[in-house]
Short mmCIF file of C-alpha atoms in Angstrom, two decimals:
data_model
loop_
_atom_site.label_atom_id
_atom_site.label_comp_id
_atom_site.label_asym_id
_atom_site.label_seq_id
_atom_site.Cartn_x
_atom_site.Cartn_y
_atom_site.Cartn_z
CA MET Y 30 -0.17 -0.12 0.20
CA SER Y 31 3.04 2.23 1.10
CA ARG Y 32 4.59 1.35 -2.31
CA ALA Y 33 2.16 2.18 -4.07
CA PHE Y 34 1.29 5.36 -2.57
CA ARG Y 35 4.76 5.93 -3.30
CA PHE Y 36 4.45 5.38 -6.81
CA ALA Y 37 1.36 7.00 -6.85
CA ILE Y 38 2.96 10.39 -5.80
CA PRO Y 39 4.91 11.33 -8.63
CA THR Y 40 2.36 9.29 -11.21
CA THR Y 41 -0.30 12.22 -10.10
CA ALA Y 42 2.56 15.12 -10.39
CA ASN Y 43 3.63 13.90 -14.00
CA SER Y 44 -0.01 13.86 -14.72
CA ILE Y 45 -0.62 17.70 -13.17
CA ASP Y 46 2.04 18.39 -15.46
CA ARG Y 47 0.83 17.22 -18.49
CA VAL Y 48 -2.58 18.77 -17.45
CA MET Y 49 -0.73 21.99 -17.03
CA LYS Y 50 0.93 21.87 -20.38
CA HIS Y 51 -1.94 21.13 -22.42
CA LEU Y 52 -4.06 24.15 -20.39
CA PHE Y 53 -1.29 26.09 -21.64
CA PHE Y 54 -1.38 24.88 -25.14
CA LEU Y 55 -5.18 25.48 -25.36
CA CYS Y 56 -4.82 28.95 -23.08
CA THR Y 57 -2.48 29.91 -26.09
CA ALA Y 58 -4.54 28.42 -28.91
CA LEU Y 59 -7.42 30.72 -27.68
CA LEU Y 60 -5.70 33.22 -27.34
CA PHE Y 61 -4.73 33.29 -30.85
CA ALA Y 62 -7.78 32.24 -31.88
CA SER Y 63 -9.48 35.37 -30.08
CA LEU Y 64 -7.06 37.71 -31.68
CA ALA Y 65 -7.71 36.64 -34.80
CA GLY Y 66 -11.46 37.62 -34.00
CA THR Y 67 -10.66 40.83 -33.41
CA SER Y 68 -8.03 41.52 -36.47
CA HIS Y 69 -10.25 42.63 -40.12
CA ALA Y 70 -11.07 40.69 -42.41
CA GLN Y 71 -10.58 41.45 -46.17
CA VAL Y 72 -12.55 43.72 -47.18
CA ALA Y 73 -14.02 44.03 -51.15
CA VAL Y 74 -15.95 46.88 -52.57
CA ILE Y 75 -17.98 45.68 -55.18
CA ALA Y 76 -20.03 47.66 -57.98
CA HIS Y 77 -22.02 47.06 -60.88
CA GLU Y 78 -20.80 46.30 -64.31
CA ASP Y 79 -21.79 49.54 -65.28
CA VAL Y 80 -19.89 51.63 -62.48
CA PRO Y 81 -17.80 53.35 -64.86
CA VAL Y 82 -14.73 53.24 -62.12
CA GLU Y 83 -12.39 50.82 -61.93
CA GLN Y 84 -10.51 51.15 -59.46
CA THR Y 85 -11.39 54.08 -56.53
CA ASP Y 86 -9.31 55.58 -53.23
CA ALA Y 87 -11.03 55.76 -49.39
CA GLU Y 88 -11.73 59.56 -50.24
CA THR Y 89 -13.94 58.93 -53.31
CA LEU Y 90 -15.74 56.22 -50.94
CA GLU Y 91 -16.29 58.64 -48.17
CA ASP Y 92 -17.77 60.72 -50.48
CA VAL Y 93 -19.97 58.48 -51.98
CA TYR Y 94 -20.73 56.83 -48.51
CA LEU Y 95 -21.34 59.69 -46.62
CA LEU Y 96 -23.96 60.54 -48.85
CA GLU Y 97 -21.70 63.85 -50.89
CA GLN Y 98 -21.37 62.28 -54.07
CA ASN Y 99 -24.69 61.14 -55.35
CA LYS Y 100 -23.50 60.59 -58.78
CA TRP Y 101 -21.24 58.70 -60.95
CA ASP Y 102 -19.06 60.48 -63.27
CA ASN Y 103 -21.61 59.14 -66.24
CA GLY Y 104 -24.16 61.38 -64.51
CA SER Y 105 -26.32 58.05 -62.96
CA LYS Y 106 -27.38 58.33 -59.59
CA ILE Y 107 -25.47 55.89 -56.87
CA VAL Y 108 -27.14 53.24 -55.02
CA ARG Y 109 -25.47 52.49 -51.87
CA PHE Y 110 -25.90 48.61 -50.28
CA ASP Y 111 -24.58 48.73 -46.31
CA LEU Y 112 -24.04 45.88 -44.27
CA ASN Y 113 -27.63 45.69 -42.08
CA ALA Y 114 -25.42 44.58 -39.25
CA GLU Y 115 -22.31 45.38 -37.69
CA ASN Y 116 -19.97 42.78 -38.11
CA ASP Y 117 -16.04 43.39 -38.37
CA THR Y 118 -16.26 43.87 -42.52
CA LYS Y 119 -18.58 46.82 -41.47
CA THR Y 120 -15.89 47.77 -39.22
CA ALA Y 121 -13.47 47.89 -41.52
CA PHE Y 122 -14.87 48.93 -44.21
CA TYR Y 123 -15.87 52.38 -42.59
CA ASP Y 124 -12.40 52.95 -40.36
CA HIS Y 125 -10.91 52.84 -43.97
CA LEU Y 126 -13.22 55.65 -44.57
CA GLY Y 127 -11.74 57.57 -41.63
CA GLN Y 128 -15.23 57.17 -39.76
CA SER Y 129 -16.98 54.99 -37.19
CA VAL Y 130 -20.31 53.73 -37.96
CA SER Y 131 -22.05 55.78 -35.64
CA ASP Y 132 -20.03 58.58 -37.21
CA ALA Y 133 -22.01 57.66 -40.64
CA LYS Y 134 -25.04 57.21 -39.07
CA LYS Y 135 -24.94 60.91 -37.52
CA VAL Y 136 -24.15 62.12 -40.79
CA TRP Y 137 -26.95 59.95 -42.70
CA LEU Y 138 -29.67 61.54 -40.28
CA ARG Y 139 -28.51 65.00 -40.96
CA LYS Y 140 -28.92 64.28 -44.81
CA LYS Y 141 -31.98 62.32 -44.59
CA LEU Y 142 -33.65 65.52 -42.00
CA SER Y 143 -32.53 68.03 -44.50
CA GLY Y 144 -33.93 66.10 -47.74
CA GLU Y 145 -30.47 65.96 -49.10
CA ALA Y 146 -30.29 62.72 -49.15
CA GLN Y 147 -31.80 59.06 -48.25
CA PRO Y 148 -28.82 56.47 -46.35
CA PRO Y 149 -27.61 53.66 -48.18
CA GLU Y 150 -29.89 50.28 -48.41
CA LYS Y 151 -29.51 47.80 -45.67
CA ALA Y 152 -28.89 43.89 -46.77
CA SER Y 153 -27.89 40.96 -45.48
CA PRO Y 154 -23.89 39.96 -46.41
CA GLY Y 155 -25.87 37.21 -48.49
CA GLN Y 156 -27.57 39.66 -50.06
CA VAL Y 157 -24.87 42.61 -50.86
CA VAL Y 158 -23.56 40.72 -53.99
CA ASP Y 159 -27.03 39.89 -55.79
CA LYS Y 160 -28.24 43.32 -55.10
CA VAL Y 161 -25.33 45.17 -56.31
CA SER Y 162 -25.36 43.12 -59.57
CA THR Y 163 -28.63 43.75 -60.24
CA THR Y 164 -28.68 47.25 -59.52
CA SER Y 165 -27.99 49.67 -62.00
CA ALA Y 166 -25.19 52.09 -60.91
CA ALA Y 167 -24.79 50.11 -57.42
CA ILE Y 168 -21.83 50.11 -54.99
CA GLY Y 169 -21.73 48.08 -51.93
CA TYR Y 170 -19.03 46.22 -50.12
CA VAL Y 171 -18.81 42.63 -48.59
CA SER Y 172 -16.08 40.23 -47.19
CA ALA Y 173 -13.38 39.25 -50.09
CA ASP Y 174 -14.27 35.70 -49.98
CA ALA Y 175 -18.02 36.60 -51.05
CA VAL Y 176 -17.09 38.04 -54.28
CA THR Y 177 -18.82 36.66 -57.38
CA ASP Y 178 -17.85 37.15 -60.86
CA ALA Y 179 -21.68 38.95 -61.12
CA VAL Y 180 -19.64 42.36 -59.89
CA LYS Y 181 -16.49 43.77 -59.87
CA VAL Y 182 -14.62 45.01 -57.42
CA ILE Y 183 -12.84 48.97 -57.49
CA ALA Y 184 -11.20 48.35 -53.75
CA THR Y 185 -9.48 45.83 -51.69
CA ILE Y 186 -9.12 46.72 -47.87
CA GLU Y 187 -6.87 44.63 -46.19
CA MET G 24 -40.44 74.93 -5.37
CA SER G 25 -42.41 72.00 -4.23
CA THR G 26 -40.09 69.13 -4.13
CA GLY G 27 -42.89 66.97 -4.31
CA ARG G 28 -43.98 68.56 -7.35
CA ILE G 29 -40.76 68.09 -8.97
CA SER G 30 -39.97 64.37 -7.91
CA SER G 31 -43.37 63.82 -9.88
CA LEU G 32 -42.63 65.59 -12.60
CA TYR G 33 -39.13 63.42 -12.92
CA ILE G 34 -40.47 60.31 -12.51
CA SER G 35 -43.33 60.47 -15.06
CA LEU G 36 -40.20 61.70 -17.11
CA LEU G 37 -38.22 58.85 -16.23
CA VAL G 38 -41.34 56.30 -17.43
CA PHE G 39 -41.64 57.89 -20.34
CA GLY G 40 -38.16 57.92 -21.40
CA LEU G 41 -37.96 54.16 -20.52
CA THR G 42 -40.73 53.88 -22.65
CA PHE G 43 -38.92 55.06 -25.63
CA ALA G 44 -35.76 53.04 -24.60
CA PHE G 45 -37.27 50.27 -26.43
CA VAL G 46 -38.28 50.89 -29.54
CA PRO G 47 -36.82 48.90 -32.59
CA GLU G 48 -34.84 50.99 -35.29
CA PRO G 49 -36.78 51.59 -38.34
CA ALA G 50 -35.03 50.53 -41.48
CA LEU G 51 -35.00 53.26 -44.23
CA GLY G 52 -32.60 54.03 -46.97
CA GLN G 53 -32.26 54.69 -50.99
CA SER G 54 -35.35 54.03 -52.97
CA ASP G 55 -37.35 55.54 -55.38
CA ASP G 56 -40.84 55.03 -53.81
CA LEU G 57 -42.02 57.90 -51.64
CA ASN G 58 -40.39 58.37 -48.51
CA ILE G 59 -42.25 59.52 -45.68
CA TYR G 60 -40.77 59.46 -42.59
CA GLY G 61 -40.40 62.29 -39.35
CA PHE G 62 -39.35 63.54 -35.91
CA PHE G 63 -40.39 65.11 -32.67
CA GLN G 64 -39.53 66.12 -29.58
CA ALA G 65 -41.39 65.50 -26.23
CA GLN G 66 -40.02 67.40 -22.73
CA GLY G 67 -40.48 68.50 -19.89
CA ARG G 68 -39.12 71.27 -17.79
CA TYR G 69 -39.49 72.84 -14.05
CA VAL G 70 -38.06 76.40 -14.59
CA ASP G 71 -37.49 78.59 -11.32
CA SER G 72 -37.71 81.47 -12.03
CA GLU G 73 -37.39 85.11 -9.70
CA ASP G 74 -38.69 88.76 -10.78
CA ALA G 75 -40.30 91.49 -9.08
CA SER G 76 -43.12 89.38 -8.02
CA GLY G 77 -41.37 86.56 -6.20
CA ASP G 78 -40.83 83.29 -7.35
CA GLY G 79 -42.73 81.86 -10.37
CA GLY G 80 -42.06 78.46 -10.53
CA TYR G 81 -43.95 76.20 -12.81
CA SER G 82 -43.36 72.54 -14.37
CA SER G 83 -45.01 71.38 -17.52
CA PHE G 84 -44.92 68.92 -20.20
CA ARG G 85 -44.62 69.84 -23.90
CA LEU G 86 -44.41 68.81 -27.48
CA PRO G 87 -42.57 71.52 -29.00
CA GLN G 88 -41.42 70.11 -32.51
CA LEU G 89 -43.42 67.31 -34.74
CA ASN G 90 -42.15 67.26 -38.27
CA LEU G 91 -43.61 65.19 -41.06
CA PHE G 92 -41.05 64.80 -44.04
CA PHE G 93 -41.97 63.33 -48.10
CA ALA G 94 -39.06 62.58 -50.42
CA LYS G 95 -39.25 61.22 -53.39
CA GLU G 96 -36.64 60.90 -56.14
CA PHE G 97 -37.68 61.19 -60.08
CA GLY G 98 -34.70 59.94 -61.98
CA ASP G 99 -31.19 60.69 -61.89
CA ASP G 100 -31.31 64.18 -61.33
CA PHE G 101 -34.22 65.34 -59.83
CA GLY G 102 -35.68 65.29 -56.42
CA ALA G 103 -39.22 66.69 -54.01
CA PHE G 104 -38.86 67.19 -50.07
CA VAL G 105 -42.17 68.24 -48.63
CA SER G 106 -41.92 68.88 -44.94
CA THR G 107 -44.71 69.70 -42.36
CA GLU G 108 -44.39 71.11 -38.73
CA PHE G 109 -46.64 71.00 -35.70
CA LEU G 110 -45.56 73.24 -33.40
CA ASN G 111 -45.85 74.30 -29.74
CA SER G 112 -47.84 71.57 -28.73
CA TYR G 113 -50.36 72.40 -31.74
CA ASN G 114 -54.22 71.39 -31.13
CA SER G 115 -56.04 72.85 -33.39
CA GLY G 116 -59.17 72.66 -31.39
CA GLU G 117 -57.58 74.50 -28.69
CA ASP G 118 -56.53 77.24 -30.66
CA PHE G 119 -52.90 76.19 -29.47
CA GLY G 120 -49.34 76.01 -30.92
CA ILE G 121 -48.91 75.81 -35.19
CA ALA G 122 -49.22 74.12 -37.80
CA ARG G 123 -47.18 74.85 -41.33
CA LEU G 124 -46.07 74.10 -44.37
CA GLY G 125 -42.28 74.43 -43.08
CA GLU G 126 -40.49 73.32 -46.73
CA GLY G 127 -41.68 72.37 -49.99
CA TRP G 128 -39.02 72.16 -52.88
CA VAL G 129 -38.03 70.49 -55.79
CA GLN G 130 -34.26 70.12 -56.41
CA TYR G 131 -32.09 69.66 -59.42
CA GLU G 132 -28.17 68.06 -58.79
CA TYR G 133 -26.34 68.47 -62.01
CA GLY G 134 -23.66 67.32 -59.53
CA ARG G 135 -21.45 68.08 -56.17
CA ALA G 136 -20.80 71.46 -57.48
CA LEU G 137 -23.73 72.37 -58.66
CA LYS G 138 -27.22 71.86 -57.30
CA VAL G 139 -30.34 74.07 -57.54
CA LYS G 140 -33.65 74.75 -55.66
CA GLY G 141 -37.15 75.48 -56.31
CA GLY G 142 -40.05 76.09 -53.99
CA LEU G 143 -40.24 77.13 -50.14
CA LEU G 144 -37.28 76.42 -48.48
CA ILE G 145 -35.04 76.90 -45.26
CA PRO G 146 -32.11 78.89 -47.07
CA LYS G 147 -28.47 78.39 -45.88
CA PHE G 148 -27.60 80.50 -43.76
CA ASN G 149 -24.62 80.18 -40.93
CA ASN G 150 -24.17 76.60 -39.90
CA LEU G 151 -27.41 76.24 -37.83
CA ASN G 152 -30.20 77.75 -39.75
CA GLU G 153 -30.85 74.69 -42.08
CA ILE G 154 -31.71 72.40 -39.56
CA LYS G 155 -32.60 74.34 -36.79
CA ASN G 156 -35.60 72.32 -36.12
CA ARG G 157 -34.42 69.11 -36.66
CA THR G 158 -34.03 67.80 -32.75
CA PRO G 159 -32.75 64.78 -33.24
CA LEU G 160 -29.07 66.28 -34.52
CA LEU G 161 -28.59 69.01 -31.83
CA PRO G 162 -27.65 68.39 -28.47
CA TYR G 163 -29.82 70.71 -26.15
CA ILE G 164 -32.91 70.65 -25.55
CA THR G 165 -33.72 74.49 -25.86
CA ARG G 166 -31.89 75.80 -28.80
CA PRO G 167 -30.33 79.06 -28.74
CA PHE G 168 -32.43 82.03 -28.63
CA VAL G 169 -32.85 83.05 -32.19
CA TYR G 170 -33.72 79.75 -33.02
CA GLU G 171 -35.76 78.52 -30.83
CA GLN G 172 -39.57 78.90 -31.74
CA SER G 173 -40.43 78.63 -28.42
CA TYR G 174 -38.91 82.22 -27.51
CA LYS G 175 -41.51 83.61 -30.10
CA ASN G 176 -42.82 85.75 -27.39
CA LEU G 177 -39.35 87.64 -26.73
CA PHE G 178 -38.03 87.24 -30.46
CA GLU G 179 -38.84 88.10 -33.96
CA ASN G 180 -36.52 84.52 -35.18
CA GLY G 181 -37.27 86.44 -38.76
CA ASP G 182 -35.10 89.35 -37.60
CA TYR G 183 -32.17 87.23 -37.02
CA VAL G 184 -31.79 84.71 -39.81
CA PRO G 185 -33.99 84.37 -42.73
CA GLN G 186 -36.42 82.16 -42.23
CA ARG G 187 -37.62 81.11 -46.09
CA ALA G 188 -36.68 81.34 -49.38
CA TYR G 189 -37.96 80.25 -52.71
CA GLY G 190 -34.69 79.66 -54.83
CA GLN G 191 -31.63 78.91 -54.22
CA VAL G 192 -28.36 77.41 -55.95
CA TYR G 193 -25.78 75.63 -53.86
CA GLY G 194 -22.90 73.69 -54.18
CA THR G 195 -19.20 72.43 -52.85
CA LEU G 196 -16.43 72.82 -55.33
CA PRO G 197 -12.75 71.01 -54.06
CA VAL G 198 -9.75 73.12 -53.97
CA GLY G 199 -7.04 70.70 -52.83
CA ASP G 200 -7.83 69.43 -49.69
CA VAL G 201 -10.32 72.07 -48.81
CA GLU G 202 -14.17 72.09 -50.19
CA VAL G 203 -15.25 75.53 -51.01
CA ASP G 204 -19.29 75.82 -49.80
CA TYR G 205 -21.34 78.25 -51.99
CA ALA G 206 -25.02 78.72 -51.70
CA ALA G 207 -27.02 81.94 -52.94
CA TYR G 208 -30.88 82.51 -52.89
CA VAL G 209 -33.57 84.98 -53.12
CA GLY G 210 -36.76 85.48 -51.23
CA ASN G 211 -39.07 87.77 -50.04
CA SER G 212 -38.72 90.07 -47.29
CA ASP G 213 -38.92 88.88 -43.44
CA PRO G 214 -42.51 87.30 -41.80
CA GLY G 215 -43.23 90.69 -40.98
CA PHE G 216 -44.27 91.62 -44.24
CA LEU G 217 -46.22 87.83 -44.78
CA VAL G 218 -49.85 88.79 -45.59
CA SER G 219 -52.52 86.44 -46.89
CA GLY G 220 -53.87 89.12 -49.74
CA ASP G 221 -56.33 91.42 -49.16
CA ALA G 222 -59.23 93.70 -50.76
CA ASN G 223 -56.84 95.57 -53.57
CA TYR G 224 -55.38 92.07 -54.17
CA PRO G 225 -57.91 89.68 -56.35
CA VAL G 226 -55.93 85.91 -55.95
CA SER G 227 -56.24 84.82 -51.67
CA GLY G 228 -53.56 83.13 -50.36
CA THR G 229 -50.68 85.43 -51.98
CA ASP G 230 -47.58 86.99 -50.04
CA THR G 231 -48.19 90.33 -51.02
CA THR G 232 -44.63 91.26 -50.00
CA TYR G 233 -42.72 93.69 -52.75
CA SER G 234 -39.91 93.22 -51.12
CA LYS G 235 -37.03 90.98 -51.99
CA LEU G 236 -34.54 88.93 -50.04
CA PHE G 237 -31.12 87.87 -51.29
CA GLY G 238 -28.61 85.84 -49.46
CA GLY G 239 -25.66 83.71 -49.53
CA ARG G 240 -22.51 82.16 -47.36
CA VAL G 241 -19.85 81.33 -48.38
CA GLY G 242 -17.56 78.59 -46.26
CA VAL G 243 -14.53 76.32 -46.05
CA ASN G 244 -14.49 72.60 -44.73
CA TYR G 245 -11.36 70.67 -44.38
CA LYS G 246 -11.12 67.46 -42.58
CA GLY G 247 -13.93 68.37 -40.31
CA VAL G 248 -13.37 71.97 -39.31
CA LYS G 249 -16.05 73.87 -41.11
CA ALA G 250 -16.15 78.19 -41.32
CA GLY G 251 -18.35 80.46 -43.54
CA VAL G 252 -19.56 83.65 -43.60
CA SER G 253 -23.04 84.23 -44.80
CA GLY G 254 -25.34 87.82 -45.23
CA THR G 255 -28.62 88.82 -46.75
CA VAL G 256 -30.44 92.00 -47.33
CA ASP G 257 -33.79 92.85 -47.46
CA GLU G 258 -36.49 95.50 -45.95
CA ALA G 259 -37.60 95.14 -42.38
CA ASN G 260 -41.25 96.13 -41.99
CA MET G 261 -40.69 99.16 -39.19
CA ARG G 262 -44.19 100.84 -39.14
CA GLU G 263 -44.41 98.97 -35.82
CA VAL G 264 -41.01 98.24 -33.53
CA ASN G 265 -41.44 95.38 -31.71
CA LEU G 266 -39.50 95.49 -28.64
CA SER G 267 -40.78 92.20 -27.45
CA ILE G 268 -38.25 91.60 -24.64
CA ALA G 269 -39.01 94.56 -23.44
CA ASP G 270 -43.11 93.68 -23.80
CA VAL G 271 -43.94 96.84 -25.52
CA SER G 272 -44.73 97.30 -29.51
CA VAL G 273 -43.81 100.99 -30.65
CA PRO G 274 -45.82 102.74 -33.51
CA ALA G 275 -42.22 104.04 -35.14
CA GLY G 276 -43.81 104.54 -38.29
CA LEU G 277 -40.61 104.44 -40.15
CA GLY G 278 -41.61 102.45 -42.84
CA ASP G 279 -39.55 99.69 -44.45
CA VAL G 280 -36.56 100.07 -43.64
CA ASP G 281 -32.47 98.58 -45.09
CA ARG G 282 -31.56 95.72 -43.28
CA TYR G 283 -28.16 93.58 -43.72
CA ARG G 284 -27.83 90.44 -41.89
CA ILE G 285 -24.08 89.23 -40.92
CA GLY G 286 -23.26 86.12 -39.78
CA ALA G 287 -20.02 83.96 -38.92
CA ASP G 288 -19.99 80.31 -37.92
CA LEU G 289 -17.00 77.82 -37.29
CA SER G 290 -17.75 74.29 -36.45
CA PHE G 291 -15.65 71.08 -35.60
CA ASP G 292 -15.91 67.39 -35.12
CA VAL G 293 -12.86 66.15 -34.68
CA ASN G 294 -11.82 63.16 -32.70
CA ASP G 295 -14.76 62.41 -30.13
CA PHE G 296 -14.83 66.64 -29.05
CA PHE G 297 -17.35 68.33 -31.21
CA ALA G 298 -17.65 72.77 -30.99
CA GLU G 299 -19.64 74.70 -32.65
CA GLY G 300 -20.01 78.79 -32.72
CA GLU G 301 -21.97 81.67 -34.50
CA VAL G 302 -22.44 85.04 -34.60
CA ILE G 303 -24.64 87.00 -36.24
CA SER G 304 -25.43 91.26 -36.65
CA VAL G 305 -28.11 92.50 -38.03
CA VAL G 306 -27.97 96.20 -39.22
CA TYR G 307 -30.79 98.40 -39.80
CA ASP G 308 -29.78 101.24 -42.40
CA LEU G 309 -31.71 104.30 -41.25
CA SER G 310 -32.38 107.28 -43.66
CA ASP G 311 -31.84 110.58 -42.55
CA LYS G 312 -35.85 111.07 -42.01
CA GLN G 313 -36.21 107.63 -40.50
CA GLU G 314 -33.20 108.34 -37.91
CA ALA G 315 -34.67 112.05 -37.14
CA GLN G 316 -38.21 109.94 -36.41
CA TRP G 317 -36.57 107.88 -34.40
CA ASP G 318 -34.97 110.44 -32.44
CA GLY G 319 -38.35 112.04 -32.15
CA LEU G 320 -39.58 109.05 -30.42
CA ARG G 321 -36.73 108.64 -27.67
CA ALA G 322 -37.28 112.57 -26.66
CA GLN G 323 -40.83 111.49 -25.68
CA PRO G 324 -41.92 111.22 -22.22
CA THR G 325 -43.37 107.66 -22.89
CA PHE G 326 -40.54 106.08 -24.48
CA ALA G 327 -37.84 107.57 -22.09
CA GLY G 328 -35.68 104.61 -20.88
CA VAL G 329 -37.69 102.27 -23.03
CA LEU G 330 -36.12 102.82 -26.76
CA GLY G 331 -32.41 102.63 -27.16
CA GLU G 332 -30.06 104.58 -29.60
CA ASP G 333 -30.59 102.64 -33.01
CA LEU G 334 -32.04 99.27 -33.90
CA ASP G 335 -29.44 96.66 -34.30
CA GLN G 336 -29.58 93.49 -32.77
CA LEU G 337 -26.27 91.26 -31.96
CA PHE G 338 -26.56 87.31 -31.72
CA TYR G 339 -23.49 85.23 -30.43
CA TYR G 340 -23.26 81.65 -29.42
CA GLY G 341 -21.08 78.54 -29.05
CA VAL G 342 -21.81 75.10 -27.70
CA ALA G 343 -18.57 72.77 -27.02
CA GLY G 344 -18.92 68.78 -26.36
CA TYR G 345 -17.30 65.51 -25.99
CA GLN G 346 -18.74 62.18 -27.36
CA ILE G 347 -17.99 60.00 -24.27
CA THR G 348 -19.55 56.98 -26.13
CA ASP G 349 -21.35 56.65 -29.45
CA LYS G 350 -24.10 56.66 -27.62
CA PHE G 351 -23.39 59.21 -24.91
CA ASP G 352 -22.36 62.78 -24.91
CA VAL G 353 -22.05 66.02 -22.91
CA HIS G 354 -21.65 69.26 -23.60
CA VAL G 355 -21.61 72.75 -22.13
CA LEU G 356 -23.45 76.12 -24.37
CA TYR G 357 -23.49 79.81 -23.82
CA ASN G 358 -25.56 82.05 -26.15
CA ALA G 359 -26.71 86.04 -25.84
CA VAL G 360 -28.76 88.32 -27.64
CA GLU G 361 -27.80 92.22 -27.32
CA GLU G 362 -31.61 94.21 -28.69
CA SER G 363 -30.10 97.44 -28.78
CA ARG G 364 -33.56 99.38 -29.88
CA SER G 365 -34.66 98.39 -26.17
CA ASP G 366 -31.25 99.10 -24.78
CA THR G 367 -31.53 94.82 -23.32
CA ASP G 368 -29.38 92.32 -23.12
CA LEU G 369 -30.22 88.58 -22.59
CA ASP G 370 -27.29 85.64 -21.69
CA SER G 371 -28.03 82.47 -21.13
CA TYR G 372 -25.45 79.55 -20.54
CA GLY G 373 -26.09 75.89 -19.54
CA ALA G 374 -24.53 72.23 -19.81
CA GLY G 375 -26.42 68.80 -20.43
CA VAL G 376 -26.04 65.41 -21.55
CA SER G 377 -27.82 63.43 -24.18
CA TYR G 378 -27.87 59.80 -24.57
CA ARG G 379 -29.02 57.09 -27.58
CA PRO G 380 -30.52 53.97 -26.54
CA VAL G 381 -30.82 53.22 -29.73
CA PHE G 382 -30.18 55.43 -32.52
CA PRO G 383 -32.84 57.06 -33.41
CA ILE G 384 -33.63 57.73 -30.14
CA ARG G 385 -32.31 60.44 -28.29
CA LEU G 386 -32.79 61.09 -24.72
CA LYS G 387 -31.38 64.60 -23.26
CA ALA G 388 -30.94 66.06 -19.80
CA GLY G 389 -29.56 70.08 -19.79
CA TYR G 390 -29.76 72.71 -17.30
CA ARG G 391 -29.94 76.61 -18.36
CA TYR G 392 -29.77 79.85 -16.26
CA THR G 393 -31.34 82.96 -17.79
CA THR G 394 -30.88 86.22 -17.58
CA ILE G 395 -32.72 89.50 -19.00
CA ARG G 396 -31.50 92.83 -18.14
CA ASP G 397 -27.83 92.47 -16.28
CA GLY G 398 -30.08 89.92 -13.27
CA ALA G 399 -33.73 92.19 -13.07
CA PHE G 400 -35.43 89.08 -14.24
CA ASN G 401 -33.70 85.30 -14.08
CA SER G 402 -34.75 81.82 -14.35
CA ASP G 403 -33.08 78.50 -13.89
CA PHE G 404 -34.36 75.92 -16.46
CA PHE G 405 -34.42 71.75 -16.23
CA SER G 406 -35.37 70.24 -18.81
CA LEU G 407 -35.45 66.20 -19.89
CA ALA G 408 -36.43 65.70 -23.54
CA ALA G 409 -36.98 62.42 -25.72
CA SER G 410 -36.15 63.35 -29.65
CA VAL G 411 -37.38 60.49 -31.81
CA THR G 412 -37.20 59.88 -35.41
CA PHE G 413 -39.43 57.63 -37.43
#
């Protein structure tokens, strides 16, 4: 009994040691996983095929999404689509514009209440590509892995 | 003041506010359809005032502003907008408050550099005029004096800022990193002239004002900092001179007087700090004959000590605030009016907070201290409000 007990102690200590190592690796993995979760996904700014823009910059996108620029160069009225829920894609997009989502909402409210322009139409991540591809002069943004051949990508945000 | 009265008011306002705190966010966006939407501000306040008669405190609920909007776009170039306003707890049955057409215009947009509006519109003058009635955009409950409809009995708002125009050309031009805004408009003179036709004029519902308003604004916008100067030229109806703050109307018989409004505005919203300031100087250019008439009135015993040296008016205000979170902000505010015509100064300062439980609902709380004539009358205002976009 005492012998068994004598050998049991180091065995238990080894087990604890192994468990601690596993816990350490698990925590490390969870930490990296959580950090990965808060990093911004790659965002693609997409447009309908008839939009007369092939590449655009953050300044132009800011003017478009803050309702300052309402027409493309060919005179067609811009139709904007915005994600209906806040997620990494949306945050990354507005960060790129130098705005927070709530700042953009305030600008939209001012434009809407003064009758100058209506805010972008809301759509789910799954709907944005479909809506942009089927709406003339439309622009939207989605996670880069959601892009299809039905739309053209006019900017990519890392 | 009664503690019980205040407590019951605040409890009622709290319940009122919480009722609004759980309303789902409406989804509105671009559409070719007719967009119908609006906003209102409901508020309650306790006023603790002191004058020669002693304590004049009271509390009251009110709905000072409710707007209904109708907006529609026609193709790529045109859009129309109609705003109807119901002010000061409007109730036609009780002959209370005001219902009116605030705006009704059609807009042509060539591009960002050129837009043209025609119809009844609120012209661009300084930063606040166009949005003075849009309470969800404003952090405070009670607007600066000359923009606050509730002070209609104290000020002729139309003296300080142009209330309406009928045509406006405006736009934004990029000049390097700076954006230059411009606007020019034309309309009838101030509501002091507003009449709906008379026996000599066959078409009823026509504003028979014969004097025109011309005005505009030029401003710059650089990385969230905006500054501009504004001006208007028109004629003021001075057959009677209203000294509203002094509660006197003088049959001055000055006729039409050339009036020049000059304004300057500066505002910024950088990081989490925001600030806005405006100055408006209203100058009345009396002819020699009119000046002699005014001096004659001042010499009369009835008006001794009532009438000031000239008719000029000055208004200035500043608000500064900090956005603590996306939903919560705090501010301090100061604004003042100096009316030379009645030798009266009125100033007010205060502080407030606003909170958005959901974006369309802005709950506000504020305090104001207001004095007239160097403390001859002073009031403390405690207010709570819900500004709701729907």
